[in-house]
Amino acid sequence: MPPKSHFVALEGPDFDREHAEQLAVRLDLLPYTTESEQQANDLLETFIAKLIASTNAKDADSIVQWGVEAMQEWSVLRRSISRPRRAVLVRFFYHLTIVPGLKRKYMRSFTSMIRQLSFLQGDGRRLIDSHELILDWRPLWSRFKGEIFNEGTVSGQLIELAWACKEYFPIEQIPNMLEEFMPLLNPETAALVAAIMSAFIPTAEPRRFLPLIFQMAESFSSPIMWLYFVDLLADATERHMIFSSSQTAFKDVGMFTASEWELLVSRLLTGHTTQLLPFETLVRTDRLGSLLSKLRKPAYQPDAIAQIVIYSISVDGPIKESTEVGDKQSTNSPKYVAGSKALESLAQFITSKEVSFHPSQSSSITRSLTAMTESLSRRFIYRWTEEASGTCKTPKEQRLTKKMKKYFVELLCTPTLMAIFSKDGDTAARARGTLRNLAYLEADIVMPPFLERAYNGLEAINETHRTTAVLHALSEVVLPLVSEDIWFGGQKHILPLLELCLPGIDLNDPGKTVATASFVSNVLQTVPIMSLVGKSDTSGDLMPSLVDSTGDLSVGALEDRDAERTMVIESTGLFEDWVRAFFERCLVLYETLPEEGGRSKKTGGKQEEAMLSGLREATEVICTQLSDDIFNSVLNRVYDFASTNTKLNSMKAFCQLLRRVARSRPSQTLEKFIPLCVRQIKLELELGAASIPTTSTTDIVHSDTALLWHLSLLQAVMADAGEAILTYRTTLLDLLPFLVEKIKSERSYSLTGSIIKTTFYGLTTVYCLNRQSLNPDEWRRASNDRASHRKWGKFYEGHDVKVQWHVPTSKEVDFALELLQCLTIPTLEIVESLIQTPASSRDKIWRNDFVSLPIIPRMDC
């Protein structure tokens, strides 16, 4: 999913306004009323009052209970705390954390609460302005200074606290901080001083400390020192670019002078790869390694380097006409790609390292390089989206340009397309993330060369690794494929790619099956599976139309937009055949699964379980997106399989598939399966199935197979059936008590309990009914609208979403109560009578009844 079109500044009231608007939209979508803002605030005030009382009582456990745990639960309400209140709470926990003698576990809890109050979860954006909260750094420094050389156990927690609060330390105190830190500096403690500076110094005015950092960089050669400095510079660079509204705040390259940038590039963007090594590897070589290992680790270096580079890019020099790196140019008047010195430095670095991205040259450095490219592309999107918003303070002269974006994508495209085929899982995953980001920025540049490799990889049946890599990569770029707003020319490739990926469903290759299922579920998540033309108008096989007059594959968009859209419309006629083929392959795979084993009744090992999980997700998406006519075809095929098979090895997997089918169209599914299940269950019970008492999950009675099969089918079709269950009220009231009376085997009465639970859930709970990618009114119109493919890949704003909820009606509640009356009360009476049975009379039948009957009234079985 692409980033939001609106980017909120790191600080300021914009976040509060956006949060309130989003919360109001979400609450309006709910089918029930929630607590009011006043009620939520009253609850918060109660917690704060108890927190104050616990503090006065000096009860640390109660402080954690009311100040940390209770407030974390309160945050589940998604209500926002006012900024002044946040500032007061942060100040309170800050001073509480540095109290001498406080245990480390309490310090950890209080520090985590400060982070929760100060930062947007998972984003890193601060929720309090630096002018709204000013903290005194000296008490924390005094406490930390006494710990570092005395082998204290809380130095790590103090550094974490300093890092969380450093932006609230007064910037006027930076000289005083340096006066305290510098006396500690010597060749052996350079890394320690850098760690302290990174944790304490606020980054609002970087020119106050930048000269000192570069002087230390020239004086000491400690790699760990550079790790901490790069972490500090990364935060400062981003903050400087975002909040500097005056052109005078910028130097030669962003916030750096020319000499500082040259030194930075020589350390970070050269052929040397020391800076890309993990912190854990480097810390072993430092004399203070044992102390540094207790402190906060610096940011992952590839990510920090990417942050510095991206937030230093701006038009700061003459524009080079040719974008080829290394072109000869006059030394008197150097020129730069897109007019950016930072982008020129990045281009030289990527070009020098391009060979390392090739799968044959893969190494540990390749992993770091792909991590850097992924972070570069991600942060470029952040900055590009932010500067397109109305809240951006960056001067227009310093913002990114379209030339920069185009060159940036072209620079990273080729290395990324090589790295996605790496056999190292982490390297390939990072490369796929880069590919997704680049495709969002410039799909016209990225998608054509990628699709050429994708078709070659899917057609190369003897190169399994290449096929799997392509499938994983396709899963990351589905949005440009399905949305013509992002890339006009991708929709015509959906059906050919889906056809080519079908052989990927293979029991003998679980990894490829997982990749296939991931691509199918991702690409169809926002694509209604319906034909937009009659079968008589369909052109049949679409693949020949993708071949140009020379016989080469044409992956780009046609010049004639109407012809392009006609190809998309015609391709939808193949949906029904593809869906049938997909379900056929799934059913064949289910039939050949290994037998269930163990107490958990798992099918095979971890790989098989991952494969089945992926197929469940894919079938969930497909069933949700099916049109009515294609759904009927799928339902008939699934019913045929269910009525002609009774196999334990495929029972669990097939019933999970059936559950997805039933949730899509409950009424139609129940109409077919309820008569079949009821008839076969009663027949099997009359023939003596489940009559052998067992209490062990591993005891399998093969004569019960048909009964277990149909019980599982019944349990699957009852999922989220809602009002459709009422049609079979009499049938269920007759069947369920009969089951409770007759069944004796463990698997049978466990399944019976699950059926009862699923029925109650479907009748009495609130859940969403429409799971399609379009609103209900748009979905109804889509099948009759030849232009509905233009809505593929559509995302809604919250206020545009229309949700249909299942809310229990009085008839459903009455039926649930009637079931409760006829099932639980008689069962509990029997259990009470069993308790009264003397110990001498408690035989195997008694034990079986005592174990099985309590399962019936339980709702968590």
Coordinates of C-alpha atoms in Angstrom, one line a residue, residues 824-835:
T824 CA -26.2 -26.8 28.5
I825 CA -28.8 -27.3 31.3
P826 CA -29.4 -31.1 30.6
T827 CA -25.6 -31.5 30.1
L828 CA -24.8 -29.8 33.4
E829 CA -27.4 -31.9 35.2
I830 CA -25.7 -35.1 33.9
V831 CA -22.3 -33.8 35.0
E832 CA -23.6 -33.0 38.5
S833 CA -25.0 -36.6 38.7
L834 CA -21.6 -37.9 37.6
I835 CA -19.9 -36.1 40.4

